[in-house]
Structures are given as C-alpha cells and as structure tokens.
Amino acid sequence: MSLIHKKCKNIKIVLTDVDGVLTDGGMYYSKDGDVMKKFHTRDGMGVTLLRKMSIPTIIITKEKTMMVKKWSSKMKIKKLYDGIIEKESMLEIICEKFNVKSEEIAFIGDDVNDLPLLKKVGFSASPNDGMEIVKEKCDYICKKNGGNGAFREIADLILKSQF
C-alpha cells in the first residue's frame, strides 16, 4: 500500500476550498454585473459518493456569496464556513464539532492562503493548476485542474483507499 493510500485510509472528513478547486477560479460577469462561477458535475458527484460512505464534505472559503450557499445546499454539504480569512483557525472547531483528529481530515486547496491548513491535516492535495508553492507542500497533486474534476479525483482516491 502506498503512502498516499495509507494517509487516505483513515480520512473521515474532506475539507475543500471553492475558487480554484471546485471552480476554475474564473469569475464571469454578466452585463448587469452579476458574478457567475462554474462548478463541475463530477465534483458534485464526488461529494455525493463521499456522503453515501459517511464521509462528509465541508467547505471553507474566504468568499461569502449566495451562489456558494446555493451550491452547498444543493450538494448537501455538511457545513459551509464562508467568509473565513484564516482557514486554519477552523481546524480545532471542526475537530471538536465532528469528533475527529486533524490526521483524519483531508483538505484540497490551491493558493497561498490555503497553506497553513494544508500543513495541519492528515492528507493534503492541490489541483494540477494550483500555485507551485502549494503543490510543493501537498501530499498529492491532482491530474485534474480546479473546476474540472480535481475534487472528484480526491474523492475517488479516498474511497478507493477505504473500500
């Protein structure tokens, strides 16, 4: 069994960023100034597959938008922590609330503001198009880019390691 599979074997919760992970990081503006983001259906299925195996997904993002709230609700995300500047500050809260240890948590992030949390969890990952400094510190670099199935890739890896 590889080190990656060993790290994934005991994961009980998956944390994820939004922009650059669940989306491609782009922000699309309508002529009326409305902001839109693209979420990939395969990533949504990854959330569903994890949930069916009793592994909840939690979103931690610095953004605070109705769009992410709606997507989270539709996907039955266990908890949305939005408007969070220092994401690592949520780790102790999550561990206590869900009765898990930090080594039983996976986190996928793509940018420098994700680094402190990525360094504290049991399994860390970045989309293929994540920032180089982030990829250097992660346990796993996805083959897929953010917004194009990176989250699903992590979900499948965790599920394959456990079941």
Backbone as a ProteinNet text record, in pm:
[ID]
protein_1_A
[PRIMARY]
MSLIHKKCKNIKIVLTDVDGVLTDGGMYYSKDGDVMKKFHTRDGMGVTLLRKMSIPTIIITKEKTMMVKKWSSKMKIKKLYDGIIEKESMLEIICEKFNVKSEEIAFIGDDVNDLPLLKKVGFSASPNDGMEIVKEKCDYICKKNGGNGAFREIADLILKSQF
[TERTIARY]
85.1	0	89.8	60.8	141.4	115.4	206.5	191.6	64.2	31.8	-90.3	-213	-219.3	-334.1	-340.2	-224.3	-222.4	-280	-242.4	-293.6	-444	-491.6	-634.5	-720.8	-660.2	-735.5	-821	-772.6	-843.7	-912	-929	-993.7	-1142.4	-1189.8	-1330.4	-1406.4	-1333	-1394	-1306.3	-1370	-1296.4	-1332.3	-1229.9	-1245.5	-1203.1	-1269.9	-1233	-1249.5	-1164	-1176.4	-1277.2	-1317.8	-1409.9	-1335.5	-1296.5	-1234.9	-1099.9	-1086.7	-964	-962.4	-1062.8	-1074.6	-1206.9	-1317.6	-1449.4	-1485.7	-1421.2	-1439.5	-1303.6	-1304.1	-1176.9	-1106.1	-1162	-1101.5	-1143.7	-1209.8	-1256.4	-1384.8	-1403.8	-1528.8	-1588.5	-1707.8	-1775.1	-1877.4	-1874.7	-1965	-2067.5	-2193.7	-2299.5	-2298.8	-2375.4	-2382	-2441	-2514.6	-2572.8	-2479.8	-2361.2	-2264.5	-2277	-2364.6	-2377.8	-2255.4	-2205	-2090.3	-2140.7	-2078.3	-2113.4	-1986.4	-2000.8	-1889.6	-1937.9	-1844.8	-1878.2	-1831.7	-1925	-1895.1	-1909	-1821	-1824.8	-1916.7	-1999.4	-2092.6	-2020.4	-1902.3	-1828.3	-1784.8	-1750.3	-1714.7	-1836.1	-1951.8	-2075.7	-2102.2	-2076.1	-2092.5	-1991.3	-1871.6	-1771.6	-1822.5	-1887.4	-1948.1	-2053.2	-2136.5	-2243	-2185.8	-2085.3	-2025.3	-1961.4	-1891.8	-1833.8	-1943.3	-2048.1	-2157.6	-2222.5	-2240.7	-2301.7	-2217	-2088.2	-1998.8	-1968.5	-2054	-2045.8	-1919.3	-1869.5	-1757.2	-1810.2	-1835.9	-1892.2	-1789.7	-1840.9	-1760.1	-1794.6	-1690.9	-1706.2	-1632.4	-1697.6	-1635.7	-1583.4	-1459.5	-1401.4	-1353.1	-1414.4	-1380.2	-1379.5	-1294.3	-1293.1	-1405.9	-1458.2	-1569.5	-1698.6	-1792.1	-1923	-2026.6	-2074.7	-2168.8	-2291.3	-2402	-2525.6	-2508.8	-2429.7	-2406.9	-2346.5	-2245.5	-2181.9	-2277.8	-2355.3	-2456.5	-2555.6	-2601.5	-2698.6	-2637.1	-2513.4	-2447.4	-2427.8	-2385.1	-2364	-2492.6	-2600.8	-2730.7	-2773.2	-2759.8	-2797.9	-2717	-2588.5	-2499.7	-2503	-2583.4	-2593.8	-2457.5	-2383.5	-2255.9	-2284.3	-2204.7	-2228.7	-2223.9	-2126.8	-2113.5	-2039.9	-2088.2	-2022.7	-1969.3	-1838.9	-1775.3	-1731.2	-1807.7	-1772.4	-1730.1	-1657.2	-1604.3	-1488.7	-1419.3	-1310.1	-1176.3	-1109.6	-980.6	-868.1	-861.9	-759	-822.3	-816	-885.2	-836.1	-708	-652.9	-717.2	-776.8	-844	-967.2	-1016.2	-1135.8	-1104.3	-978.1	-942.5	-983.8	-949.3	-984	-1135.9	-1205.8	-1352.5	-1412.5	-1362.5	-1412.3	-1380.6	-1258.5	-1220.6	-1312.7	-1340.3	-1426.2	-1571.2	-1622.6	-1763.5	-1794	-1698.7	-1722.6	-1648.5	-1585.5	-1516.8	-1415	-1327.4	-1220.7	-1087.4	-980.1	-844.7	-802.1	-707.5	-661.8	-606.7	-547.2	-492.9	-602.5	-727.5	-840.5	-913.3	-850	-909.3	-823.9	-890.3	-824.2	-864.6	-775.7	-806.3	-745.5	-825.2	-775.7	-785.2	-670.8	-661.7	-565.2	-568.2	-489	-399	-414.2	-339.4	-274.6	-193.7	-112.5	-195.6	-316.4	-399.3	-446.5	-429.1	-464.8	-348.8	-226.8	-107.6	-110.5	-143.5	-141	-230.8	-347.6	-437.3	-386.7	-336.6	-283.2	-172.6	-95.6	16.1	-29.2	-154.9	-201.8	-294.3	-332.2	-427.5	-355.9	-429.8	-373	-341.3	-417.5	-394.6	-422.8	-322.6	-335.8	-321.4	-399.7	-397.6	-417	-374	-390.4	-433.7	-518.6	-546.5	-416.7	-413.5	-294.7	-252.6	-348.7	-317	-306.7	-290	-266.7	-132.2	-112.6	13.7	128.7	244.1	359.7	397.3	397.7	434.9	338.7	214.1	114.8	141.3	161.8	186.2	311.1	411.2	534.6	509.6	406.4	379.4	272.1	207.7	95.6	139.7	59.1	81.2	50.8	-44.1	-91.8	-125.7	-82.5	-118.1	-210.4	-329.7	-429.1	-383.1	-430.9	-410.8	-505.3	-617.7	-720.7	-698.5	-743.7	-739.4	-859.5	-850.4	-962.3	-1082.3	-1200.3	-1322.4	-1341.4	-1249.4	-1255.9	-1236.9	-1284.2	-1281.1	-1174	-1099.9	-996.4	-1057.6	-1169.7	-1233	-1276.9	-1334.1	-1378.3	-1259.5	-1146.3	-1025.9	-986.3	-992.7	-960.1	-1064.6	-1190.9	-1297.8	-1276.2	-1248.6	-1226	-1103.9	-998.2	-876.6	-904.5	-976.3	-1010.4	-1099.9	-1201.5	-1293.9	-1223.1	-1136	-1060.9	-969.8	-914.2	-824.5	-898.8	-1027	-1103.1	-1195.4	-1241.4	-1345.4	-1307.4
-118	0	124.5	217.5	339.2	432.5	526.8	624.8	706.4	740.4	817.1	738.7	611	528.4	511.1	502.2	492.4	618.9	735.5	862.7	874.7	823.7	834	732.1	625.1	514	555.6	650.6	688.3	824	876.5	1007.4	994.6	1085	1084.3	1207.7	1313.4	1437.7	1494.3	1549.8	1617.5	1765.5	1848	1993.1	2039.3	2141.7	2194.4	2345.3	2406.2	2545.8	2550	2668.2	2681.2	2729.2	2857.9	2916.6	2852.4	2794.4	2727.5	2579.5	2531.7	2388.5	2335.8	2382.4	2343.2	2421.9	2537.2	2615.8	2631.5	2683	2703.9	2831.7	2901.2	3024	3148	3126.9	3240.4	3297.4	3425.1	3489.8	3550.7	3509	3552.5	3658.8	3771	3882	3898	3909.3	3936.3	4085.6	4124.7	4267.1	4350.6	4285.1	4355	4355.5	4296.1	4293.9	4175.6	4080.3	3960.1	3870.8	3815.6	3725.6	3581.9	3504.7	3363.4	3279.8	3156.5	3063.1	2929	2851.2	2720.5	2610.8	2524.4	2405.9	2284.5	2186.7	2067.1	1961.6	1899.6	1798.3	1678.6	1646.3	1532.7	1560.6	1686.1	1721	1706.1	1746.2	1727.8	1581.1	1496.1	1352	1300	1357.8	1321.2	1348.3	1463.4	1497.7	1393	1357	1258.3	1121.5	1076.3	945.1	940	1046.6	1052.2	1046.5	1126.1	1130.4	992.8	921.3	787.3	689.9	717.7	632.9	696.1	790.6	857.2	940.9	997.7	1091.4	1227.3	1316.5	1446.6	1539.1	1630	1735.4	1866.9	1941.6	2073	2174.7	2285.5	2393.2	2499.7	2542.4	2657.6	2754.2	2872.2	2969.6	3111.1	3194.3	3334.5	3413.1	3363.1	3429.8	3407.6	3498.5	3486.2	3524.3	3425.2	3453.2	3363.7	3414.5	3336.6	3216.2	3233.1	3125.3	3002.2	3023.3	2911.7	2852.8	2936.8	2887.3	2795.1	2836.4	2755.8	2624.4	2629.1	2506.8	2412.8	2467.6	2386.5	2318.3	2391.8	2336.4	2226.3	2252.7	2154.4	2025.2	2037.7	1922.1	1857.9	1915.1	1865	1863.4	1972.7	1991.1	1991.5	1918.9	1904.9	2039.8	2123.7	2255	2348.5	2470.7	2575.5	2679.9	2695.9	2804.1	2905.9	3013.1	3114.6	3243.5	3326	3449	3423.9	3311.5	3273.3	3315.7	3409.2	3457.9	3361.5	3322.2	3228.6	3090.6	3013.8	2884.4	2787.7	2795.3	2704.8	2725.2	2842.3	2869.5	2781.5	2721.9	2637.4	2492.1	2453.6	2312.8	2261.1	2332.9	2289.2	2282.7	2379	2382.8	2260.5	2229.5	2114.3	1984.2	1972	1850.4	1828	1934.8	1923.5	1893.9	1969.2	1954.8	1816.7	1761.6	1634	1516.9	1543.2	1439.3	1361.6	1436.2	1376.8	1440.2	1372.3	1425.6	1491	1582.1	1651.3	1553.2	1443.2	1345.2	1263.9	1279.8	1212.6	1306	1419	1519.8	1536.6	1545.6	1578.9	1720.7	1791.8	1927.1	1945.7	1998	2032.9	2184.4	2244.7	2388.7	2420.3	2544.2	2578	2700.1	2779.6	2904.7	2924.9	3030.4	3050.8	3063.7	3116.6	3128.2	2991.6	2887.2	2751.2	2678.3	2729	2659.7	2626.9	2722.2	2687.5	2568.7	2559.4	2446.5	2319.4	2331.4	2214.8	2145.9	2223.4	2169.3	2099	2116.8	2065.5	1944.6	1904.2	1793.4	1662.8	1553.1	1421.7	1395.2	1454.6	1437	1569	1619.7	1748.3	1728.7	1805.9	1792.7	1928.7	1935.5	2056.3	2015.7	2097	2074.1	2088.8	2032.9	2039.6	2182.9	2273.6	2412.7	2500.1	2436.7	2512.6	2583.3	2678.1	2751.6	2655.8	2677.7	2588.8	2572.7	2682	2675.5	2586.1	2581.2	2494.7	2349.4	2325.8	2188.7	2128.8	2211	2163.2	2110	2159.1	2122.7	2015.2	1977.1	1882	1737.1	1649.3	1505.4	1456.7	1523.1	1474.1	1591.9	1582	1680.7	1611.1	1664.1	1604.6	1611.4	1517.1	1522.4	1624.9	1645.9	1738.9	1879.2	1977.3	2116.6	2148.8	2260	2308.6	2336.6	2299.6	2320.9	2221.7	2126.3	2027.1	1885	1859.5	1723.7	1695.3	1796.9	1774	1720.1	1777.8	1729.4	1584	1550.6	1412.1	1316.7	1360.7	1277.6	1244.8	1343.8	1322.6	1231.9	1255.6	1171	1025.1	1002	865.2	801.6	879.4	828.8	786.6	869.1	837.1	713.4	709.7	595.4	466.3	473.2	354.7	304.6	396.3	359.4	294.3	325.6	277.8	160.5	148.8	48.7	-45.7
0	0	0	-88.1	-99.2	19.1	40	147.6	129.1	4.8	-24.4	22.2	-14.1	25.8	177.5	243.3	389.6	452.1	398.1	451.1	428	315.8	281	353.9	400.5	459.4	579.3	657.7	780.2	772.5	652.5	637.2	671.1	757.1	798.6	751.1	713.4	665.6	554.6	452	345.1	347.7	361.8	354.9	216.4	166.1	35.5	30.2	-48.6	-86.8	-201.7	-243	-356.6	-480.7	-481.2	-600.7	-629.6	-748.1	-788.2	-756.5	-681.9	-651.2	-706.2	-649.9	-701.2	-826.8	-845.6	-968.4	-1034.4	-1156	-1226.1	-1182.6	-1086.6	-1036.3	-1112.7	-1225.9	-1305.2	-1247.9	-1269.3	-1229.8	-1355.1	-1385.1	-1506.7	-1469.8	-1541.2	-1511.9	-1623.2	-1584.3	-1681.8	-1712.7	-1813.4	-1849.2	-1736	-1646.1	-1531.1	-1409.3	-1424.4	-1315.1	-1221.8	-1255.2	-1173	-1193.3	-1084.3	-1091.2	-1099.4	-1188.4	-1202.9	-1195	-1145.6	-1137.6	-1189.8	-1243.4	-1298.4	-1202.6	-1164.3	-1084.4	-1175.7	-1160	-1244.2	-1182.1	-1264.5	-1213.9	-1152.5	-1203.8	-1147.1	-1003.2	-975.1	-837.3	-746	-794.5	-718.4	-690.5	-789.1	-768.4	-666.2	-664.8	-563.7	-423.4	-404.2	-274.8	-238.4	-335.1	-312.9	-277.1	-350.6	-324.1	-185.6	-147.7	-13	92.9	73.6	171.2	186.4	76.6	82.8	164	173	252.2	388.5	428.6	560.1	579.1	468.8	475.2	430.4	526	489.1	423.5	343.2	282	350.5	383.7	445.9	359.6	332.2	254.8	349.6	324.7	394.8	287.2	282.2	178.7	234.3	177.3	222.1	157.9	47.1	-20.3	58.1	39.4	104.8	-0.3	-74.7	-183.1	-174.4	-224.6	-228.9	-321.6	-426.6	-522.2	-453.6	-369.9	-299.2	-196	-129.7	-35.1	-106.9	-224.8	-300.5	-346.8	-397.4	-443.5	-324.6	-211.6	-90.6	-46.2	-51.4	-13.3	-110	-238	-340.1	-326.2	-295.6	-284.3	-145.9	-55.8	81.8	151	132.4	200.8	351.2	427	571.7	642.7	606.1	669.1	573.5	564.8	486	582.4	583.1	657.2	552.7	537.6	438.4	507.9	434.3	491.7	587.5	571.3	661.4	600.2	663.6	613.7	651.2	777.3	824	839.6	732.2	727.8	835.1	868.3	969.2	1106.1	1127.8	1255.7	1275.1	1167.9	1175.3	1212.3	1204.9	1224.9	1362.8	1465.9	1601.8	1620.3	1564.6	1573.5	1504.6	1385.5	1309.3	1382.9	1433.4	1507	1626.6	1698.3	1816.3	1777.1	1681.7	1641.2	1583	1505.9	1437.9	1502.8	1617.9	1694.1	1609.7	1543.7	1463	1500.9	1463.7	1481.3	1349.8	1357.1	1235.7	1132.4	1177.8	1082.4	1012.3	1055.9	990.7	893.9	865.7	777.5	653.2	538.7	412	374.8	307.9	259.6	122.5	30.4	-101.9	-118.5	-147	-165.9	-278.5	-324.9	-443.4	-431.2	-325.5	-320.5	-183.6	-172.7	-52.4	75.1	65.8	186.3	237.7	158.1	199.9	268.6	250.5	301	450.3	538.2	681.2	716.5	655.5	682.4	614.8	493.9	422.9	503.1	576.9	655.1	783.1	823.4	952.6	943.4	823	808.2	775.5	783.5	757.4	611.9	521.9	377.9	308.3	236.4	167.5	17.3	-57.6	-203.3	-268.6	-393.5	-474.5	-614.3	-677.9	-819.5	-899.5	-1017.5	-1101.9	-1131.3	-1140.2	-1170.9	-1046	-929.4	-806.4	-812.9	-724.2	-719.5	-686.8	-748.6	-730.1	-583.2	-508.5	-366.4	-287.9	-330.7	-266.2	-304.1	-432.2	-478.5	-414.1	-388	-323.9	-183.3	-116.8	22.8	38.5	-70.7	-63	-74.7	-15.5	-28.2	-169.2	-235.5	-365.5	-456.3	-580.7	-682.9	-782.1	-795.1	-885.4	-1030.7	-1107.7	-1252.8	-1314.4	-1249.6	-1298.6	-1242.1	-1317.6	-1273.7	-1185.8	-1114.3	-1035.6	-1124.8	-1077.5	-1155	-1267.6	-1278.8	-1386.2	-1334.9	-1214	-1162.1	-1057.7	-1011.3	-909.4	-779.7	-737.4	-614.2	-630.9	-743.2	-768.6	-763.2	-817.6	-815	-670.3	-583	-441.5	-376.1	-405.3	-350.6	-390.3	-517.9	-566	-499.7	-482.2	-418.8	-274.2	-201.3	-62.1	-56.1	-140.2	-140.1	-179.4	-278.8	-321.9	-209.1	-132.3	-22.4	93.8	107.5	223.2	194.6	72	44.4	-67
[MASK]
+++++++++++++++++++++++++++++++++++++++++++++++++++++++++++++++++++++++++++++++++++++++++++++++++++++++++++++++++++++++++++++++++++++++++++++++++++++++++++++++++++

